XYZ file of C-alpha atoms in Angstrom:
219
model
C 0.000 0.000 0.000
C 0.976 3.622 -0.368
C -0.242 6.845 1.222
C -3.347 7.255 3.378
C -5.424 10.275 2.327
C -8.033 12.158 4.379
C -10.512 14.577 2.825
C -13.444 16.481 4.276
C -16.944 15.699 3.054
C -19.331 17.918 4.993
C -18.855 17.029 8.666
C -17.366 13.668 7.726
C -13.742 12.746 7.153
C -13.376 10.659 3.991
C -10.356 8.390 4.273
C -8.965 6.665 1.176
C -5.800 4.768 0.347
C -4.136 3.153 -2.628
C -3.492 -0.574 -2.912
C -0.441 -1.980 -4.651
C 0.462 -5.488 -5.812
C -1.075 -8.205 -3.629
C 2.027 -10.393 -4.002
C 1.349 -13.598 -2.019
C -1.838 -12.258 -0.405
C -5.224 -13.817 -1.055
C -7.201 -10.685 -0.200
C -9.743 -10.867 2.633
C -10.456 -7.338 3.909
C -9.119 -3.889 4.771
C -8.671 -2.770 8.374
C -8.791 0.987 9.074
C -8.310 2.124 12.664
C -8.209 5.516 14.386
C -7.487 6.948 17.819
C -6.689 10.198 19.545
C -3.002 10.786 18.951
C -0.900 8.748 21.378
C -3.877 8.181 23.651
C -6.372 5.379 24.102
C -6.939 2.214 22.147
C -7.222 1.902 18.400
C -10.838 1.841 17.207
C -12.026 0.100 14.059
C -13.747 2.261 11.438
C -17.154 0.811 10.598
C -18.564 3.113 7.902
C -16.509 1.738 5.010
C -17.083 0.713 1.425
C -17.378 -2.959 0.575
C -14.004 -4.688 0.658
C -12.602 -4.894 -2.851
C -9.250 -4.896 -4.635
C -10.501 -3.437 -7.916
C -11.690 -0.059 -6.604
C -10.136 2.457 -4.220
C -11.373 1.680 -0.690
C -12.803 4.430 1.503
C -14.150 4.936 5.017
C -15.989 7.821 6.688
C -15.332 9.138 10.207
C -16.841 12.020 12.166
C -14.568 15.031 11.658
C -14.815 15.974 15.373
C -14.185 19.693 14.836
C -12.641 21.515 17.790
C -11.280 18.411 19.509
C -8.338 19.052 21.821
C -6.167 16.235 20.538
C -5.147 15.342 17.022
C -6.354 12.111 15.481
C -4.172 9.518 13.813
C -5.130 6.805 11.342
C -3.637 3.508 10.274
C -4.648 0.895 7.725
C -3.530 -2.612 6.790
C -4.480 -5.264 4.262
C -5.805 -8.546 5.687
C -5.182 -11.789 3.832
C -6.598 -15.285 4.120
C -3.232 -16.347 5.520
C -2.444 -13.979 8.408
C 1.298 -14.215 7.817
C 0.708 -12.459 4.476
C -1.028 -9.471 6.126
C 0.600 -6.141 5.344
C 2.209 -3.934 7.955
C 0.140 -1.009 9.227
C 0.493 2.153 7.156
C 0.137 5.345 9.216
C -1.189 8.754 8.231
C 0.137 11.981 9.749
C -1.833 13.113 12.848
C -4.344 15.863 12.025
C -6.326 18.170 14.299
C -9.473 19.633 12.713
C -10.204 22.968 14.377
C -13.044 23.941 12.033
C -14.105 23.066 8.463
C -11.644 25.678 7.174
C -8.813 25.445 9.738
C -6.674 22.436 10.604
C -3.180 21.432 11.731
C -1.004 18.585 10.434
C 1.898 17.090 12.381
C 5.293 17.537 10.731
C 7.423 16.447 13.687
C 11.160 16.870 14.217
C 13.515 16.221 11.327
C 17.158 15.172 11.019
C 17.207 16.776 7.565
C 16.853 20.482 6.802
C 13.971 19.685 4.416
C 10.731 17.805 5.112
C 7.592 17.186 3.056
C 4.059 17.053 4.461
C 0.735 16.249 2.799
C -1.711 18.680 4.423
C -4.799 16.918 3.028
C -6.624 19.836 1.356
C -5.375 22.776 -0.730
C -5.080 25.679 1.749
C -4.889 29.376 0.940
C -2.474 30.026 3.809
C -0.037 27.971 5.891
C 2.219 28.683 8.853
C 4.477 26.794 11.242
C 3.098 26.089 14.711
C 4.747 24.658 17.830
C 3.312 22.127 20.231
C 5.154 23.635 23.202
C 8.494 25.129 24.175
C 10.521 28.123 23.103
C 10.396 28.904 19.384
C 13.742 28.790 17.587
C 14.877 28.869 14.005
C 13.533 30.187 10.730
C 11.616 28.085 8.234
C 10.628 28.465 4.606
C 7.264 26.984 3.623
C 6.552 26.202 -0.020
C 2.982 25.238 -0.882
C 2.174 23.194 -3.973
C -1.444 22.085 -3.947
C -1.899 20.039 -0.766
C 1.851 19.383 -0.386
C 4.033 21.578 1.836
C 7.834 21.588 1.818
C 9.435 22.824 5.056
C 13.031 24.056 4.816
C 15.207 25.155 7.720
C 16.356 28.559 6.496
C 18.931 29.478 9.151
C 20.856 26.198 9.492
C 21.988 23.252 7.397
C 20.738 20.590 9.781
C 17.165 19.789 10.805
C 15.184 20.645 13.933
C 14.229 18.956 17.190
C 10.934 20.769 17.781
C 7.605 19.025 17.328
C 6.434 21.142 14.400
C 2.882 21.378 13.089
C 1.641 23.025 9.900
C -1.439 25.175 10.458
C -3.571 25.442 7.330
C -6.441 27.757 6.458
C -8.834 27.675 3.511
C -9.051 31.468 3.833
C -6.116 33.862 3.253
C -4.672 35.267 6.476
C -6.240 38.620 7.395
C -4.212 41.791 6.813
C -4.392 42.436 10.547
C -2.684 39.138 11.356
C 0.680 39.326 13.122
C 3.366 39.419 10.397
C 6.282 36.975 10.492
C 9.434 38.195 12.216
C 11.581 37.167 9.260
C 10.915 39.152 6.069
C 8.903 37.557 3.322
C 11.532 36.291 0.900
C 9.492 35.482 -2.162
C 5.930 35.817 -3.337
C 4.893 34.112 -6.562
C 2.142 35.564 -8.716
C -0.629 33.028 -9.087
C -2.494 32.308 -12.281
C -6.214 32.438 -11.326
C -6.764 29.486 -13.674
C -4.111 27.340 -11.993
C -5.505 24.315 -10.176
C -2.430 23.795 -7.990
C -1.295 27.186 -6.675
C 2.309 27.429 -5.550
C 3.585 29.944 -3.017
C 6.780 30.295 -0.999
C 7.711 32.471 1.931
C 10.185 32.641 4.779
C 8.754 32.673 8.262
C 10.225 32.775 11.727
C 8.692 30.176 13.978
C 5.741 31.682 15.904
C 5.012 30.919 19.510
C 2.976 28.114 21.002
C -0.111 27.324 18.956
C -2.557 24.549 19.723
C -3.055 22.202 22.647
C -1.993 18.625 22.172
C -1.522 15.526 24.210
C 1.907 13.963 24.832
C 3.864 12.964 21.789
C 3.962 9.284 20.910
C 5.921 7.244 18.414
C 6.748 9.045 15.211
C 4.306 7.921 12.521
C 5.322 6.927 9.050
C 4.457 9.595 6.517
């Protein structure tokens, strides 16, 4: 399997994923589970399409807008012979604040560049911290629903638990400007389906309220 995708559909979260070659698996079912990030037991999703290998599977979950903790998802392929079951594939933890505002976990990084799928195509993005003192400067480049984070003031990565805050609305003019100057603004073709924008931002202060960090998920 490859990436797990989450998309909003009204007040429901539509979760889809792509299946690859079955190899030695005689397909039996898909198993999608969710939980509050690093807290509680994994729960099975029940509102799912009929198990099939010829169409893209999907499940629906309540979006749970305004929840304190982020939610994480994982999915695996079940086979008739359990030893052929796939490993769990994890999606990045996401906290839905409202239908137009959400945060995606980017985590620490040993590299100066990291890539995050932020689910939808936002009009504005910024770096947010879970807790602690903000350090460093980061460049965010947005291409559709993919964000590239680059450490702009050092050649190594970062140890902070970073989140990407996304908004379907452009940030208001009255919003607090970034401490680091905007390095580059790209003109956007109004007909373009995948807008691209880049800017340099200093890391803002604490934003959001999350539970304790657990194991780093696979992105």
